[in-house]
JSON list of N, CA and C in Angstrom, two decimals:
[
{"chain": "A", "resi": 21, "resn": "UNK", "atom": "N", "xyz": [63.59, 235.91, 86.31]},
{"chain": "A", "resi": 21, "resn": "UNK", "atom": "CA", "xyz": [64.71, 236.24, 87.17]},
{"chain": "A", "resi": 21, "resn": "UNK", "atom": "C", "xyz": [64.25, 237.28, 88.21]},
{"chain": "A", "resi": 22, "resn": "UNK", "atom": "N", "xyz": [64.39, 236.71, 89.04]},
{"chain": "A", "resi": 22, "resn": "UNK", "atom": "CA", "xyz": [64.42, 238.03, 90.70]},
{"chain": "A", "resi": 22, "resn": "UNK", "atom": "C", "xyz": [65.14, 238.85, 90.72]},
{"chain": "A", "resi": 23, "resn": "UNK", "atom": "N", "xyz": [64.27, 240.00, 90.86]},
{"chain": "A", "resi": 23, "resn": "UNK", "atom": "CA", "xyz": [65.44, 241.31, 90.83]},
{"chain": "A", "resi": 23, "resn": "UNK", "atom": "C", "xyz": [65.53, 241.55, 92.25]},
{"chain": "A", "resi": 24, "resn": "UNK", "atom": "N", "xyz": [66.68, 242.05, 92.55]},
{"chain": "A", "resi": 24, "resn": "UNK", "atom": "CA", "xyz": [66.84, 242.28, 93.92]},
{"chain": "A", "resi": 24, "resn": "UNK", "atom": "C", "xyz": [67.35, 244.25, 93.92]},
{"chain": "A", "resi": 25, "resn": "UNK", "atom": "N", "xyz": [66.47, 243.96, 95.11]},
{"chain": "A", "resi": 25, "resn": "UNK", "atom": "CA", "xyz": [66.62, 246.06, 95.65]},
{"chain": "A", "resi": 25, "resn": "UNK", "atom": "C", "xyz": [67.90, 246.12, 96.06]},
{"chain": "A", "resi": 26, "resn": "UNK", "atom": "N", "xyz": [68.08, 247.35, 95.19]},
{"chain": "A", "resi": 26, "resn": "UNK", "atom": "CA", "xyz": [69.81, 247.93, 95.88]},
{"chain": "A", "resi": 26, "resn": "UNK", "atom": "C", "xyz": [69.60, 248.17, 97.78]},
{"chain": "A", "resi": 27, "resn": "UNK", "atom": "N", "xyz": [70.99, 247.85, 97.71]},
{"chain": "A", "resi": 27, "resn": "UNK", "atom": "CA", "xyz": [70.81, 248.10, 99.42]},
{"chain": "A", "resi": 27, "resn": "UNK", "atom": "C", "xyz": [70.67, 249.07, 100.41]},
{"chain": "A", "resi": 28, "resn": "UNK", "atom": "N", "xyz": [70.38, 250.14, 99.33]},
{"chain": "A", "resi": 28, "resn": "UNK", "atom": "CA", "xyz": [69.86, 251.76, 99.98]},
{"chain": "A", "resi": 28, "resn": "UNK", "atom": "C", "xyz": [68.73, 251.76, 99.74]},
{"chain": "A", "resi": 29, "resn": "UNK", "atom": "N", "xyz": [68.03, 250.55, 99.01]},
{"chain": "A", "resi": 29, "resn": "UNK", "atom": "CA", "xyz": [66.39, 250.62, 99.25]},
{"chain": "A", "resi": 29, "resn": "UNK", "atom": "C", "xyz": [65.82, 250.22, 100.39]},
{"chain": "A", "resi": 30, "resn": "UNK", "atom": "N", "xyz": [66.37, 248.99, 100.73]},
{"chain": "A", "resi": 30, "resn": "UNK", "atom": "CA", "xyz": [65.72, 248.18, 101.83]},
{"chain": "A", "resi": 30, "resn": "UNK", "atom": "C", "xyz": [66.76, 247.49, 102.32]},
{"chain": "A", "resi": 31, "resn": "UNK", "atom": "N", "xyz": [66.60, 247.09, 103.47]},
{"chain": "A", "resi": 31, "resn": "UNK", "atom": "CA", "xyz": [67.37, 245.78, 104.24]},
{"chain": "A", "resi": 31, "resn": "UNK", "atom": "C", "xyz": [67.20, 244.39, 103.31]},
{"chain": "A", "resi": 32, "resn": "UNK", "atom": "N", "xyz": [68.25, 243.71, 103.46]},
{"chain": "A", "resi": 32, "resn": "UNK", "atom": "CA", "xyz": [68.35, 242.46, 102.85]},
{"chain": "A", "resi": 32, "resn": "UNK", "atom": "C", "xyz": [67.22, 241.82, 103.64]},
{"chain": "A", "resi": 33, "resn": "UNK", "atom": "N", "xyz": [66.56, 240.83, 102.52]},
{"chain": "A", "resi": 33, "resn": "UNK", "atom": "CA", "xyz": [64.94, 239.92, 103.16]},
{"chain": "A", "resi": 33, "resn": "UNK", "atom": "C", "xyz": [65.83, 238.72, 104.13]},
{"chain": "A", "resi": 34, "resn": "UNK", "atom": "N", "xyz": [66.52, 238.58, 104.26]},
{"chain": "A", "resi": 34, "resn": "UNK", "atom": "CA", "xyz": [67.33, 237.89, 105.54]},
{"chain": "A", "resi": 34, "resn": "UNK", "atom": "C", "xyz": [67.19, 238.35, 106.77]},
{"chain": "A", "resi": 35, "resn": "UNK", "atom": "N", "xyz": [66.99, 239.81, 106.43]},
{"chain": "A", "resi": 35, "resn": "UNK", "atom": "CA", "xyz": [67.79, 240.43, 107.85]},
{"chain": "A", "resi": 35, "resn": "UNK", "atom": "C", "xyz": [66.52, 240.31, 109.17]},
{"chain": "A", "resi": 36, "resn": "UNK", "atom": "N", "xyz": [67.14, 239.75, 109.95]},
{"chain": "A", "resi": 36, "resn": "UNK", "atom": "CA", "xyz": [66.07, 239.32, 111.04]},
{"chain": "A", "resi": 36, "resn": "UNK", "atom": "C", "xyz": [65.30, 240.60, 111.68]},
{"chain": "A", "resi": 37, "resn": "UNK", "atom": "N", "xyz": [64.11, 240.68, 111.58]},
{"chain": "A", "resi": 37, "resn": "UNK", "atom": "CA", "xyz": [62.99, 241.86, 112.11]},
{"chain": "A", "resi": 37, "resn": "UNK", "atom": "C", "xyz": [63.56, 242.67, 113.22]},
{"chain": "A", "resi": 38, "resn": "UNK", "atom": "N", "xyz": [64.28, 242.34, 114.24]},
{"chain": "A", "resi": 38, "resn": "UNK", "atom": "CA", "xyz": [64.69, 242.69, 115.61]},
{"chain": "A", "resi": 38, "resn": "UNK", "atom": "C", "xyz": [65.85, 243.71, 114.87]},
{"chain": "A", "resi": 39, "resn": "UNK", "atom": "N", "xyz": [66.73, 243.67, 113.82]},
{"chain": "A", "resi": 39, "resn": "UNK", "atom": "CA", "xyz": [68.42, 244.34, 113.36]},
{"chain": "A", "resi": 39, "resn": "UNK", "atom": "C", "xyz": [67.60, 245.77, 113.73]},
{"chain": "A", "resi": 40, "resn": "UNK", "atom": "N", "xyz": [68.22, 246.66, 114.00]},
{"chain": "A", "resi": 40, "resn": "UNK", "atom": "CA", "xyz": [67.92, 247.94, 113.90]},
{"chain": "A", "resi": 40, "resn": "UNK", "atom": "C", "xyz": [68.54, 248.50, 112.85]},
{"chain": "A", "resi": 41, "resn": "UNK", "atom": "N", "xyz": [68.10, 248.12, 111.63]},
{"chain": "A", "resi": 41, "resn": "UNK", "atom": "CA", "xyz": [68.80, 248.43, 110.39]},
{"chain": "A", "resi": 41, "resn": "UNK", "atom": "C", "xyz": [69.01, 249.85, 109.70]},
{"chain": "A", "resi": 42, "resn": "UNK", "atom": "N", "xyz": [67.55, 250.89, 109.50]},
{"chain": "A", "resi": 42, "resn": "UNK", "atom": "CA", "xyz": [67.35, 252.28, 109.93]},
{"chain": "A", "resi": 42, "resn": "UNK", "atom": "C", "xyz": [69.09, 252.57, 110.43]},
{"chain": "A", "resi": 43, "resn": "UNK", "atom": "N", "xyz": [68.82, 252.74, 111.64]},
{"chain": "A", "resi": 43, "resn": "UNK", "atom": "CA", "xyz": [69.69, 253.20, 112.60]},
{"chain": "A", "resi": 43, "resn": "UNK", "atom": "C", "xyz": [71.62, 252.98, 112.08]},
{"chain": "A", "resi": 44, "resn": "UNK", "atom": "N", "xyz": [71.54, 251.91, 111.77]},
{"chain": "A", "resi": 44, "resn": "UNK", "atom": "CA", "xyz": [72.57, 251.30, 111.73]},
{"chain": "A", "resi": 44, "resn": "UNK", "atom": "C", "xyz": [73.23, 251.93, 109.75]},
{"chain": "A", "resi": 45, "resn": "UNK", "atom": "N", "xyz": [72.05, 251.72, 109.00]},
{"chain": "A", "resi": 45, "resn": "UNK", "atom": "CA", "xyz": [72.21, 252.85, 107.92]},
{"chain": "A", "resi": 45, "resn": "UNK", "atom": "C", "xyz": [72.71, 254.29, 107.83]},
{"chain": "A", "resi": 46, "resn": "UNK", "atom": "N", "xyz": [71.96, 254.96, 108.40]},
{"chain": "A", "resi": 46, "resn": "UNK", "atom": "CA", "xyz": [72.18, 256.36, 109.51]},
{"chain": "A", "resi": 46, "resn": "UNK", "atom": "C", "xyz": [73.37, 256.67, 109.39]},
{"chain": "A", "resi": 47, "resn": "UNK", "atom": "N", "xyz": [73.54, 255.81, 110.53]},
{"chain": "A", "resi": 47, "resn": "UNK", "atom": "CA", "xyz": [75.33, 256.01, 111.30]},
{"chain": "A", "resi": 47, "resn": "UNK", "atom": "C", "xyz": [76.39, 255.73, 110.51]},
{"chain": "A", "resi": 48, "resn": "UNK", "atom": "N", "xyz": [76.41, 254.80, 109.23]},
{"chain": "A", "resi": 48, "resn": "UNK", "atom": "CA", "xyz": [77.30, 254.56, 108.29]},
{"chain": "A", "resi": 48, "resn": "UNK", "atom": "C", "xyz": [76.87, 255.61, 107.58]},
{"chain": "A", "resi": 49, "resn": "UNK", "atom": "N", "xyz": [75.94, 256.32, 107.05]},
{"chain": "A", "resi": 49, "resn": "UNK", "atom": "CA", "xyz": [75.88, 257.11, 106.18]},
{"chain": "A", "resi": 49, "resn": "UNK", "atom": "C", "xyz": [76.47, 258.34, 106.66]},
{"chain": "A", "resi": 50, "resn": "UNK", "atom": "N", "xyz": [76.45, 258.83, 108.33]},
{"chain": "A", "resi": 50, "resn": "UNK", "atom": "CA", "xyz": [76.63, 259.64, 108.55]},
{"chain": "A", "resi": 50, "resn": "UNK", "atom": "C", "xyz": [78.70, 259.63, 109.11]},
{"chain": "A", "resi": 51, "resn": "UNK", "atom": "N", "xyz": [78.60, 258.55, 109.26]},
{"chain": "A", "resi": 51, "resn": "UNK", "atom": "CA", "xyz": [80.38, 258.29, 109.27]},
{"chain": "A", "resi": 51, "resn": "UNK", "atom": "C", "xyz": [81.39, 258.59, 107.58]},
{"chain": "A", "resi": 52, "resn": "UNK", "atom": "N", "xyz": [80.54, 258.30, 106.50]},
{"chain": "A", "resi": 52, "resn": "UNK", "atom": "CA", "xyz": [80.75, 258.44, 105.98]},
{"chain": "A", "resi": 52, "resn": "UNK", "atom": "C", "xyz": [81.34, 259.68, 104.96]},
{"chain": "A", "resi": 53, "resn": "UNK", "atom": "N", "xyz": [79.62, 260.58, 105.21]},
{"chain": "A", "resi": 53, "resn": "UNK", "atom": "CA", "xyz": [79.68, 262.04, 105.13]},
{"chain": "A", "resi": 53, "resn": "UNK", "atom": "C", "xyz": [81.06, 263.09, 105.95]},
{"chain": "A", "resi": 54, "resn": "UNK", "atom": "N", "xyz": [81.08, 262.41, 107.05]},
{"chain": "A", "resi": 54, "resn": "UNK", "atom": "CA", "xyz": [82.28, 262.81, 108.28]},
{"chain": "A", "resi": 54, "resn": "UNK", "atom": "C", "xyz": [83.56, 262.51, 107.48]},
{"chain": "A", "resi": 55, "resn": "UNK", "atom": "N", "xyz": [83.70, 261.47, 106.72]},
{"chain": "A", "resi": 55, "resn": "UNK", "atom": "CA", "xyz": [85.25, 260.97, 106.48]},
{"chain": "A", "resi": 55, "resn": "UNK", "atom": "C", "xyz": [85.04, 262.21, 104.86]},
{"chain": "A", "resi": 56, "resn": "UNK", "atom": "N", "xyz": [84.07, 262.12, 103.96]},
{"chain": "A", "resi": 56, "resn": "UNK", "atom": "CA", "xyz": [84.05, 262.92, 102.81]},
{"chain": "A", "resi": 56, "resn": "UNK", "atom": "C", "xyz": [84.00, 264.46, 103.25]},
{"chain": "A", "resi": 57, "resn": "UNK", "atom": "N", "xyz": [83.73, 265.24, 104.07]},
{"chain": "A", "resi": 57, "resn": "UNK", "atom": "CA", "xyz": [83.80, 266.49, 104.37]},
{"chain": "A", "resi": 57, "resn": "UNK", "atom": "C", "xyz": [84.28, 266.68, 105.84]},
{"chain": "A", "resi": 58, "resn": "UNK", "atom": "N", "xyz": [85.64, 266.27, 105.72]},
{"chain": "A", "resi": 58, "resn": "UNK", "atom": "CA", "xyz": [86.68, 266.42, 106.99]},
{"chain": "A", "resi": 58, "resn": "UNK", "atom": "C", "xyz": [86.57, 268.25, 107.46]},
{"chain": "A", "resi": 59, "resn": "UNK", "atom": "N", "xyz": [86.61, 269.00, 106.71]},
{"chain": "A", "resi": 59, "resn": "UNK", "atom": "CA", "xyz": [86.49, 270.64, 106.91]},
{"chain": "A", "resi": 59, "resn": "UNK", "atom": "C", "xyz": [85.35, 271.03, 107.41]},
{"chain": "A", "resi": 60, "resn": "UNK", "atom": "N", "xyz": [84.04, 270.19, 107.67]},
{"chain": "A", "resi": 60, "resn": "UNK", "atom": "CA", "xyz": [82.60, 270.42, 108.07]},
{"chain": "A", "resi": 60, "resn": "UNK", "atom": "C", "xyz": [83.25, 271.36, 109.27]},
{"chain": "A", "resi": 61, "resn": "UNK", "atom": "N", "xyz": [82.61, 272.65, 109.81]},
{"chain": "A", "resi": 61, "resn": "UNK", "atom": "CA", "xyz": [82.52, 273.14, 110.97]},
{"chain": "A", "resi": 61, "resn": "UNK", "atom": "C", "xyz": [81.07, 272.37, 111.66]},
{"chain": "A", "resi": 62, "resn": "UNK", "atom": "N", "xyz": [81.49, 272.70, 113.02]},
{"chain": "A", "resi": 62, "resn": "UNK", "atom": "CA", "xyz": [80.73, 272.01, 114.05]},
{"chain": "A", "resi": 62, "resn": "UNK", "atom": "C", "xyz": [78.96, 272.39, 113.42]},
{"chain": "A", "resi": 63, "resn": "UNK", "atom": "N", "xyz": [78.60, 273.58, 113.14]},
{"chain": "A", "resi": 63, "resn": "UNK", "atom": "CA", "xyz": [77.59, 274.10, 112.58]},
{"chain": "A", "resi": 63, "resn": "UNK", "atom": "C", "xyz": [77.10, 273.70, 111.56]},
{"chain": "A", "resi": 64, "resn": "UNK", "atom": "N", "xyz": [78.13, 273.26, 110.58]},
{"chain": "A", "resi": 64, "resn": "UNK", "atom": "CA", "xyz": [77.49, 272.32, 109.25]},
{"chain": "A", "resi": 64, "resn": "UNK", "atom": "C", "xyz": [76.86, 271.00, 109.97]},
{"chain": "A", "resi": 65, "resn": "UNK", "atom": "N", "xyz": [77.68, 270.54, 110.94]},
{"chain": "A", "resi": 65, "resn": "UNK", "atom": "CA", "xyz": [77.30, 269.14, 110.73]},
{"chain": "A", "resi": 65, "resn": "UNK", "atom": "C", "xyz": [76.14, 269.18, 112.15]},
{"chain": "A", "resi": 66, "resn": "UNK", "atom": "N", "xyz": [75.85, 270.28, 112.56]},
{"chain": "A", "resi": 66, "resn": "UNK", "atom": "CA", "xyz": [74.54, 269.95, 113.42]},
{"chain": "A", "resi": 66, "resn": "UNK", "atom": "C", "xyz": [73.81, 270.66, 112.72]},
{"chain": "A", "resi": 67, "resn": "UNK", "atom": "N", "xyz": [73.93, 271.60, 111.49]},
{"chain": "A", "resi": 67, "resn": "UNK", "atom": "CA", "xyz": [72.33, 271.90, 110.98]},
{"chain": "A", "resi": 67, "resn": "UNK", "atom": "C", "xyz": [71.93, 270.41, 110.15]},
{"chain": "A", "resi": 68, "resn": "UNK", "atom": "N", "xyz": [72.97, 269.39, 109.80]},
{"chain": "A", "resi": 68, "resn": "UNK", "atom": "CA", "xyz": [72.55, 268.55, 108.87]},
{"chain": "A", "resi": 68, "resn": "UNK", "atom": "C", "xyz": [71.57, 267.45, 109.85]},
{"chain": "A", "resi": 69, "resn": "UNK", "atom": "N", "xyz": [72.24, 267.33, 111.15]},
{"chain": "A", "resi": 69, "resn": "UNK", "atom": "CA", "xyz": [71.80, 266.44, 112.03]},
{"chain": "A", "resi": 69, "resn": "UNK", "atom": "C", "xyz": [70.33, 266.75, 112.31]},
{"chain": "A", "resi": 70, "resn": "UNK", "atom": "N", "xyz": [70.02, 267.88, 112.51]},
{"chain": "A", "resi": 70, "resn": "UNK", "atom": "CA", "xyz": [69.08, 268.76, 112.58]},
{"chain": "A", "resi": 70, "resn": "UNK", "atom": "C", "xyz": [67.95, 268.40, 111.36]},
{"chain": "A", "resi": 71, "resn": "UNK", "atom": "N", "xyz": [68.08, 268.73, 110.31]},
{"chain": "A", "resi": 71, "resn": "UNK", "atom": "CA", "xyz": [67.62, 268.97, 109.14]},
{"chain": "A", "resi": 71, "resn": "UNK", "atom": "C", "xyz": [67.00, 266.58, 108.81]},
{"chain": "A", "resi": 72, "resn": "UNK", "atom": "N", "xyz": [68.15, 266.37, 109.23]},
{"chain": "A", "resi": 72, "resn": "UNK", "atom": "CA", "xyz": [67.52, 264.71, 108.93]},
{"chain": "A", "resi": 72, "resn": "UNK", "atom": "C", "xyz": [66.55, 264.53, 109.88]},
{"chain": "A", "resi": 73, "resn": "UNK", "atom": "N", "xyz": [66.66, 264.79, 111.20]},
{"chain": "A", "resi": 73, "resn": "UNK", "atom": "CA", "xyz": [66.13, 264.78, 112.37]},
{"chain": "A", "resi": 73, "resn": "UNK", "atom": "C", "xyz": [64.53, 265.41, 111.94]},
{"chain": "A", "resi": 74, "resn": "UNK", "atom": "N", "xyz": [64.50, 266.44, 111.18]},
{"chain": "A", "resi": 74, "resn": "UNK", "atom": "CA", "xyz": [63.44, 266.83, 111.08]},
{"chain": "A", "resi": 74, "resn": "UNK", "atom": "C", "xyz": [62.66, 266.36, 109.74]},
{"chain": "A", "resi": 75, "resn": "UNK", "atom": "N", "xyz": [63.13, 265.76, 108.91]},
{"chain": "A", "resi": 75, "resn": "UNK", "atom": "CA", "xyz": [62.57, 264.76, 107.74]},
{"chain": "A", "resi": 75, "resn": "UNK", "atom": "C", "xyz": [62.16, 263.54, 108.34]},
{"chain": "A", "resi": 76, "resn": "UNK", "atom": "N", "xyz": [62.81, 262.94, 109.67]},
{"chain": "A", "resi": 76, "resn": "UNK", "atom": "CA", "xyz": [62.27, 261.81, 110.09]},
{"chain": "A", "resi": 76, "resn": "UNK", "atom": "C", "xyz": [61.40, 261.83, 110.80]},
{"chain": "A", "resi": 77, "resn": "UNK", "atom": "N", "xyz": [60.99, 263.20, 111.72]},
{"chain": "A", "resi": 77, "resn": "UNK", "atom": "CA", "xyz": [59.24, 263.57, 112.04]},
{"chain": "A", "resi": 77, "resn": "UNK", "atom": "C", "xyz": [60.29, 263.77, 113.90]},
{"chain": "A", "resi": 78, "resn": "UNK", "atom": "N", "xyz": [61.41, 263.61, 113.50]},
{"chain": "A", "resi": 78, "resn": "UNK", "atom": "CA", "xyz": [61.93, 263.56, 114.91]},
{"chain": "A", "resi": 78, "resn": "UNK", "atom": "C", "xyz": [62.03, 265.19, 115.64]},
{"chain": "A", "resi": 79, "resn": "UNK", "atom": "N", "xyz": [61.53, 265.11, 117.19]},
{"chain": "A", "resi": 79, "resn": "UNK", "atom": "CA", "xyz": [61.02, 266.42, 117.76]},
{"chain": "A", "resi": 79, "resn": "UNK", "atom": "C", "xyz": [62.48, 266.64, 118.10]},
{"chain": "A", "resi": 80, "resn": "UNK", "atom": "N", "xyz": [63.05, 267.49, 117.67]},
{"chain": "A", "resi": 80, "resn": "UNK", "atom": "CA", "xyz": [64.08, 268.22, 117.79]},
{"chain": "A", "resi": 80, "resn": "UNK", "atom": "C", "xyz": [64.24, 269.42, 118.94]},
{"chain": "A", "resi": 81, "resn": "UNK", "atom": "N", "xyz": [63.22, 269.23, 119.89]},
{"chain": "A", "resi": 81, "resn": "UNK", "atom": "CA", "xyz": [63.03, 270.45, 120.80]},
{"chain": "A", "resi": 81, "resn": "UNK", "atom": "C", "xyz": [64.25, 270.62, 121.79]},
{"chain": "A", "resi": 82, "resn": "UNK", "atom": "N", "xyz": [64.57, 269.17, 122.06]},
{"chain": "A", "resi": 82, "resn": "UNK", "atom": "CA", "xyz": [65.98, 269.26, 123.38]},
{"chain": "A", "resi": 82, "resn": "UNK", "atom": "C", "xyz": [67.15, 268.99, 122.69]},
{"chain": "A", "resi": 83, "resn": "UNK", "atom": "N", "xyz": [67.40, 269.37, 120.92]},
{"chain": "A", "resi": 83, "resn": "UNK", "atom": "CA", "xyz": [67.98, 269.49, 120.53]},
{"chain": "A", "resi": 83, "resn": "UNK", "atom": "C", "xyz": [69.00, 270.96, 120.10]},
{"chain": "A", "resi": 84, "resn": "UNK", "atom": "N", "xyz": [67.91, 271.60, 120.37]},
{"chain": "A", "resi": 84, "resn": "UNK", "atom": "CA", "xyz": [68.65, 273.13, 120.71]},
{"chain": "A", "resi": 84, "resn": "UNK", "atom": "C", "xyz": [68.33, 273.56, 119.43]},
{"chain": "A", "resi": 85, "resn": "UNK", "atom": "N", "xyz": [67.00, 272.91, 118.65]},
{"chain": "A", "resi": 85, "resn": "UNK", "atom": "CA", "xyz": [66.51, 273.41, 117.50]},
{"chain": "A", "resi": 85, "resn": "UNK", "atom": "C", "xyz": [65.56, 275.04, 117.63]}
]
């Protein structure tokens, strides 16, 4: 029997090479976080933006990091 990866491992083996799937993960994860911590001040939720930004190797310089 084929085991199949939960869908926070990987993109479904369907999903055509071109989906910007990453991205599209992201933004639901991060809509999400938004609807679960409605009280975030503006500062919580740009050190977090910040803080992913910088796990993903992303240069945060014109980010006001």
């Amino acid at each position: 029997m084929e085991v199949m990866p939960h869908s926070y491992d990987c993109a479904d083996p369907k999903t055509p090479m071109a989906t910007p799937f990453l991205s599209v993960s992201l933004l639901r994860t991060a809509e999400l976080w938004a609807f679960l911590h409605p009280g975030a001040s503006q500062g919580q939720r740009v050190a977090l933006v910040l803080a992913v930004a910088g796990k993903l190797g992303v240069d945060t310089g014109h980010m006001g990091a």
